CSV table of C-alpha atoms and ligand atoms in Angstrom, one decimal:
chain,number,residue,atom,x,y,z
A,29,MET,CA,71.9,126.1,100.2
A,30,ALA,CA,75.4,127.5,100.9
A,31,GLN,CA,75.7,125.0,103.7
A,32,PHE,CA,74.7,122.1,101.5
A,33,VAL,CA,77.2,123.1,98.9
A,34,SER,CA,80.0,123.5,101.4
A,35,SER,CA,79.3,120.1,102.9
A,36,ILE,CA,79.5,118.5,99.5
A,37,ILE,CA,82.8,120.2,99.0
A,38,VAL,CA,84.0,118.8,102.4
A,39,VAL,CA,82.9,115.3,101.5
A,40,TRP,CA,84.5,115.5,98.0
A,41,THR,CA,87.8,116.9,99.4
A,42,SER,CA,88.1,114.2,102.0
A,43,LEU,CA,87.4,111.5,99.4
A,44,VAL,CA,90.1,112.9,97.1
A,45,LEU,CA,92.5,113.1,100.1
A,46,SER,CA,91.9,109.6,101.2
A,47,VAL,CA,92.2,108.1,97.7
A,48,SER,CA,95.5,109.7,96.8
A,49,ALA,CA,97.0,110.9,100.0
A,50,GLN,CA,100.5,110.1,99.1
A,51,TYR,CA,100.4,111.7,95.7
A,52,LEU,CA,98.7,114.8,97.1
A,53,GLN,CA,101.3,115.3,99.8
A,54,ASN,CA,104.2,115.2,97.5
A,55,GLU,CA,102.4,117.3,95.0
A,56,ALA,CA,101.6,119.7,97.8
A,57,LEU,CA,105.3,120.2,98.5
A,58,LEU,CA,106.1,120.6,94.8
A,59,GLN,CA,103.4,123.2,94.5
A,60,ALA,CA,104.5,125.1,97.6
A,61,GLN,CA,108.1,125.1,96.4
A,62,ALA,CA,107.1,126.5,93.0
A,63,THR,CA,105.0,129.2,94.7
A,64,CYS,CA,107.8,130.2,97.0
A,65,VAL,CA,110.4,130.3,94.3
A,66,GLU,CA,108.2,132.8,92.4
A,67,TYR,CA,107.3,134.8,95.5
A,68,LEU,CA,110.8,135.1,96.7
A,69,GLY,CA,112.3,135.9,93.3
A,70,ILE,CA,114.6,132.9,93.4
A,71,PRO,CA,116.0,132.0,90.0
A,72,GLU,CA,113.7,129.5,88.3
A,73,ALA,CA,116.6,127.0,87.7
A,74,ARG,CA,116.8,126.3,91.4
A,75,LEU,CA,113.3,124.8,91.3
A,76,ALA,CA,114.6,121.8,89.3
A,77,GLN,CA,116.9,121.0,92.3
A,78,TYR,CA,114.1,121.4,94.8
A,79,ASN,CA,111.9,119.2,92.6
A,80,ILE,CA,114.3,116.3,93.1
A,81,SER,CA,114.6,117.0,96.9
A,82,VAL,CA,118.1,118.6,96.7
A,83,TYR,CA,118.2,121.4,99.2
A,84,PRO,CA,121.7,122.9,99.6
A,85,PRO,CA,122.3,125.1,102.6
A,86,ASP,CA,122.2,128.6,101.0
A,87,ARG,CA,120.2,131.6,101.8
A,88,ASP,CA,117.6,131.3,99.0
A,89,THR,CA,116.9,127.6,99.8
A,90,MET,CA,116.6,128.3,103.5
A,91,CYS,CA,114.0,131.1,103.0
A,92,MET,CA,112.2,128.9,100.4
A,93,ILE,CA,111.8,126.2,103.0
A,94,ARG,CA,110.5,128.6,105.6
A,95,CYS,CA,108.0,129.9,103.0
A,96,ALA,CA,106.9,126.4,102.0
A,97,GLY,CA,106.7,125.4,105.7
A,98,ILE,CA,104.3,128.2,106.4
A,99,ILE,CA,102.1,127.3,103.4
A,100,LEU,CA,102.0,123.6,104.3
A,101,GLY,CA,101.8,124.0,108.1
A,102,PHE,CA,105.0,122.5,109.2
A,103,TRP,CA,106.7,125.7,110.2
A,104,GLU,CA,105.7,128.7,112.4
A,105,ASP,CA,108.3,131.3,113.4
A,106,GLU,CA,107.2,131.4,117.0
A,107,GLN,CA,106.5,127.7,117.6
A,108,GLY,CA,109.1,126.2,115.3
A,109,LEU,CA,108.6,122.9,113.7
A,110,LEU,CA,105.0,121.7,113.7
A,111,ILE,CA,105.3,117.9,113.7
A,112,ASP,CA,101.8,117.3,112.5
A,113,GLY,CA,102.4,119.3,109.4
A,114,ALA,CA,105.8,117.6,108.8
A,115,LYS,CA,104.3,114.1,109.2
A,116,GLN,CA,101.9,114.7,106.3
A,117,LEU,CA,104.8,115.1,103.9
A,118,PHE,CA,106.0,111.6,104.6
A,119,PRO,CA,102.9,109.4,104.6
A,120,ASP,CA,105.0,106.2,104.1
A,121,SER,CA,106.9,106.3,107.4
A,122,CYS,CA,106.7,103.2,109.5
A,123,ASP,CA,106.3,104.2,113.1
A,124,VAL,CA,105.2,107.8,112.8
A,125,GLU,CA,105.1,108.6,116.5
A,126,LEU,CA,108.6,107.3,117.2
A,127,VAL,CA,110.1,109.0,114.2
A,128,ALA,CA,108.3,112.3,115.2
A,129,GLN,CA,110.1,112.1,118.5
A,130,LYS,CA,113.5,111.7,116.8
A,131,VAL,CA,112.7,114.5,114.4
A,132,LEU,CA,111.9,116.9,117.3
A,133,HIS,CA,115.0,115.9,119.2
A,134,CYS,CA,117.2,116.4,116.1
A,135,ALA,CA,115.6,119.8,115.5
A,136,GLU,CA,116.1,120.9,119.1
A,137,ARG,CA,119.8,120.0,118.9
A,138,LYS,CA,120.3,121.7,115.5
A,139,LEU,CA,118.6,124.9,116.6
A,140,LEU,CA,121.0,125.3,119.5
A,141,SER,CA,123.6,126.5,117.1
A,142,CYS,CA,121.2,128.7,115.1
A,143,ASP,CA,120.7,132.4,115.5
A,144,PRO,CA,117.3,132.6,117.2
A,145,SER,CA,116.3,135.6,115.0
A,146,ASP,CA,117.2,133.8,111.8
A,147,ALA,CA,113.8,132.2,111.0
A,148,CYS,CA,115.0,130.9,107.5
A,149,ALA,CA,117.9,129.0,109.0
A,150,ARG,CA,115.8,127.5,111.8
A,151,ALA,CA,113.0,126.4,109.4
A,152,TYR,CA,115.6,124.9,107.1
A,153,TYR,CA,117.5,122.9,109.6
A,154,SER,CA,114.3,121.6,111.2
A,155,PHE,CA,113.1,120.6,107.8
A,156,ARG,CA,116.4,118.8,107.2
A,157,CYS,CA,115.8,116.8,110.3
A,158,ALA,CA,112.3,115.9,109.3
A,159,MET,CA,113.4,114.9,105.8
A,160,ARG,CA,116.3,112.8,107.0
A,161,LYS,CA,114.4,110.9,109.7
A,162,PHE,CA,111.2,110.3,107.9
A,163,GLU,CA,113.0,109.3,104.7
A,164,LEU,CA,115.2,106.8,106.6
A,165,SER,CA,112.1,105.4,108.3
A,166,SER,CA,110.2,105.0,105.0
A,167,SER,CA,113.2,103.5,103.2
A,168,THR,CA,112.8,100.5,105.5
A,169,SER,CA,109.2,99.9,104.5
A,170,SER,CA,108.7,98.2,101.2
A,171,SER,CA,106.6,100.9,99.6
A,172,GLY,CA,109.3,103.5,100.3
A,173,GLN,CA,111.9,101.3,98.5
A,174,LYS,CA,110.4,101.5,95.1
A,175,LEU,CA,112.9,103.0,92.7
A,176,THR,CA,111.5,106.2,91.1
A,177,ALA,CA,112.9,108.4,88.4
A,178,GLU,CA,113.2,111.2,91.1
A,179,LYS,CA,115.3,108.9,93.4
A,180,PHE,CA,117.4,107.9,90.5
A,181,LEU,CA,118.0,111.5,89.4
A,182,ARG,CA,118.8,112.6,92.9
A,183,ALA,CA,121.4,109.8,93.4
A,184,GLN,CA,122.9,110.7,90.0
A,185,TYR,CA,123.0,114.3,90.9
A,186,VAL,CA,124.7,113.9,94.2
A,187,CYS,CA,127.1,111.3,92.7
A,188,ALA,CA,128.0,113.6,89.8
A,189,ASN,CA,128.8,116.4,92.2
A,190,THR,CA,130.8,114.2,94.5
A,191,LEU,CA,132.9,112.9,91.6
A,192,ARG,CA,133.0,116.3,89.9
A,193,ILE,CA,131.5,115.1,86.7
A,194,PRO,CA,130.6,118.0,84.4
A,195,GLN,CA,126.9,118.8,84.1
A,196,ASP,CA,126.8,118.3,80.4
A,197,HIS,CA,127.7,114.7,80.8
A,198,LEU,CA,124.5,114.2,82.7
A,199,LYS,CA,122.5,114.9,79.6
A,200,LEU,CA,123.9,111.8,78.1
A,201,TYR,CA,123.1,109.8,81.2
A,202,ASN,CA,119.6,111.1,81.3
A,203,GLN,CA,119.1,109.6,77.9
A,204,GLY,CA,120.1,106.2,79.4
A,205,VAL,CA,123.6,106.2,77.8
A,206,TYR,CA,126.3,105.1,80.2
A,207,PRO,CA,129.5,104.7,78.1
A,208,ASP,CA,132.3,102.4,79.3
A,209,ASN,CA,134.8,104.9,80.6
A,210,THR,CA,136.4,105.5,84.0
A,211,GLU,CA,134.1,108.4,84.9
A,212,THR,CA,130.9,106.6,84.1
A,213,ARG,CA,132.0,103.4,85.7
A,214,CYS,CA,132.6,105.2,89.0
A,215,LEU,CA,129.3,107.2,88.7
A,216,PHE,CA,127.4,104.0,88.3
A,217,ARG,CA,129.1,102.4,91.3
A,218,CYS,CA,128.1,105.5,93.4
A,219,ILE,CA,124.5,105.5,92.1
A,220,GLY,CA,124.2,101.8,92.9
A,221,ILE,CA,125.5,102.3,96.4
A,222,ARG,CA,123.3,105.3,97.1
A,223,LEU,CA,120.2,103.5,95.9
A,224,GLU,CA,121.1,100.3,97.9
A,225,LEU,CA,121.2,98.3,94.7
A,226,TYR,CA,124.9,97.5,95.1
A,227,SER,CA,127.7,97.3,97.5
A,228,ASP,CA,131.4,96.6,97.0
A,229,ALA,CA,131.4,93.7,99.4
A,230,MET,CA,128.2,92.0,98.3
A,231,GLY,CA,127.9,93.1,94.7
A,232,PRO,CA,124.4,93.7,93.2
A,233,ASN,CA,121.5,93.4,95.7
A,234,LEU,CA,119.7,90.6,93.8
A,235,GLU,CA,116.5,90.7,95.9
A,236,ARG,CA,116.1,94.4,95.4
A,237,LEU,CA,116.9,94.3,91.7
A,238,HIS,CA,114.4,91.4,91.3
A,239,SER,CA,111.6,93.2,93.1
A,240,GLU,CA,112.3,96.5,91.2
A,241,PHE,CA,112.8,95.1,87.7
A,242,SER,CA,111.6,91.6,87.3
A,243,VAL,CA,109.0,90.6,89.8
A,244,ASP,CA,107.2,88.4,87.3
A,245,GLN,CA,110.2,86.2,86.8
A,246,PRO,CA,111.0,83.5,89.4
A,247,LEU,CA,113.7,84.7,91.8
A,248,ASN,CA,115.8,81.6,91.3
A,249,GLU,CA,115.8,82.0,87.6
A,250,PHE,CA,116.7,85.7,87.9
A,251,LYS,CA,119.5,84.9,90.3
A,252,SER,CA,121.0,82.1,88.2
A,253,ARG,CA,121.0,84.3,85.1
A,254,ALA,CA,122.8,87.0,87.0
A,255,GLY,CA,125.2,84.4,88.2
A,256,TYR,CA,126.3,83.5,84.7
A,257,CYS,CA,126.9,87.2,83.9
A,258,PHE,CA,129.0,87.7,87.1
A,259,GLU,CA,131.0,84.6,86.2
A,260,ALA,CA,131.7,85.9,82.7
A,261,ASN,CA,132.8,89.3,84.1
A,262,ARG,CA,135.2,87.8,86.6
A,263,PRO,CA,138.4,88.0,84.6
A,264,LEU,CA,137.5,91.6,83.5
A,265,ILE,CA,137.2,93.1,86.9
A,266,LEU,CA,140.0,95.5,87.7
A,267,ASP,CA,138.7,97.7,90.5
A,268,HIS,CA,135.6,98.7,92.4
A,269,CYS,CA,134.3,100.9,89.6
A,270,THR,CA,134.7,98.2,86.9
A,271,ALA,CA,133.1,95.7,89.1
A,272,ALA,CA,130.0,97.9,89.7
A,273,TYR,CA,129.7,98.9,86.1
A,274,ARG,CA,130.0,95.3,84.8
A,275,ASN,CA,128.0,93.5,87.5
A,276,LEU,CA,125.3,96.1,88.1
A,277,TYR,CA,125.0,98.0,84.9
A,278,LEU,CA,126.0,95.6,82.1
A,279,CYS,CA,124.4,92.5,83.7
A,280,PHE,CA,121.1,94.3,84.2
A,281,ARG,CA,121.3,96.6,81.2
A,282,GLU,CA,118.1,95.6,79.7
A,283,HIS,CA,116.3,96.5,82.9
A,284,PHE,CA,118.1,99.9,83.3
A,285,ASN,CA,117.2,100.6,79.7
A,286,ALA,CA,113.6,99.8,80.3
A,287,PHE,CA,113.6,102.0,83.4
A,288,THR,CA,115.1,105.0,81.5
A,289,THR,CA,112.6,104.5,78.6
A,290,GLN,CA,109.7,104.3,81.0
A,291,ASN,CA,110.8,107.5,82.7
A,292,ARG,CA,112.0,109.3,79.7
A,293,GLN,CA,109.9,112.4,80.3
A,294,THR,CA,111.0,113.0,83.9
A,295,LEU,CA,114.7,112.2,83.2
A,296,LEU,CA,114.9,114.5,80.2
A,297,SER,CA,113.1,117.4,81.8
A,298,HIS,CA,115.8,117.7,84.5
A,299,SER,CA,119.0,119.5,83.9
A,300,PRO,CA,120.0,120.5,87.5
A,301,SER,CA,122.2,123.6,87.9
A,302,PRO,CA,125.7,123.1,89.0
A,303,GLN,CA,126.4,123.2,92.7
A,304,THR,CA,129.6,124.8,94.1
A,305,CYS,CA,132.1,122.7,95.9
A,306,LEU,CA,131.5,124.5,99.2
A,307,ASP,CA,127.8,123.8,99.0
A,308,LEU,CA,128.4,120.2,98.3
A,309,GLN,CA,130.8,119.7,101.2
A,310,SER,CA,128.4,121.3,103.7
A,311,ASP,CA,125.6,119.2,102.1
A,312,LEU,CA,127.6,116.0,102.8
A,313,LEU,CA,128.5,117.2,106.3
A,314,LEU,CA,124.8,117.8,107.0
A,315,TYR,CA,123.9,114.4,105.8
A,316,GLY,CA,126.5,112.8,107.9
A,317,ASP,CA,125.5,114.8,110.9
A,318,ASP,CA,121.7,114.3,110.6
A,319,VAL,CA,121.7,110.5,110.5
B,6,LIG,C1,108.9,121.7,89.5
B,6,LIG,O1,107.6,121.1,90.0
B,6,LIG,C2,106.5,122.0,89.8
B,6,LIG,C3,105.3,121.3,90.4
B,6,LIG,O2,105.1,120.0,89.8
B,6,LIG,C4,106.3,122.3,88.2
B,6,LIG,O3,105.3,123.1,88.0
B,6,LIG,C5,107.6,122.9,87.7
B,6,LIG,O4,107.5,123.1,86.3
B,6,LIG,C6,108.8,122.0,88.1
B,6,LIG,N1,110.0,122.8,87.7
B,6,LIG,C7,111.1,122.3,87.2
B,6,LIG,C8,112.2,123.3,86.8
B,6,LIG,O5,111.3,121.2,87.1
């Protein structure tokens, strides 16, 4: 009888896993993070950062990653990064084996400069390698491109830090309000660039915007409507930030408004804690270095 019950559980579990693998994986990381924050006595506010995949290189975060790694099977103090465990976190990656090689190579290189007895730092830097490489590889596959509230929040968070925009201004932005002032214009430019929706040289990425926001409308129609808007903006463009604000935000405002309305719950539930300048610089350095 016990055997019968347990085989039912196995069948049921594998069904659930196969149906919603991607959801489960991300959910698993979220759960492990929440558990580790509690277990290690890390201030609860930090969890909001981790929930949007922001992992600054400080002690608490490093040990949280080690803890989550042990729970999820991507880290072991003796063996280091366990690639099979890491793969599961990024089900959308294109060529998993190739990326796995790169991840291991990156981790080996990173760990050369780590104190071998510092398991938290070793787990953390290995995870950073995995996150960067797998993320890059999934951002080239179409399913990984989909704009989500989490990606948007993360871009906004990093941009606000880079531009030193006070945290209380983010509350306004999270309600979908982007007033026409210098600070906000430059924030929107930064968000657009990070999300690959915009570049200074090419302007708004119309194919991306169409597939994100307006798939049901014929592409030609979408493009020509946008063209009229860019044309009207032309005499008003003073600098890169005005260009981005007008041609990306104002020209597609109805779509951005719909996006913030749809994701209201997620956007409003996040008020990330401020990051120090030192954290941020090393964060940016890390990003540069990992690529
Ligand atoms: C972070 O995510 C976990 C798991 O989904 C959730 O329980 C927790 O409330 C979230 N915390 C914050 C501060 O966003």
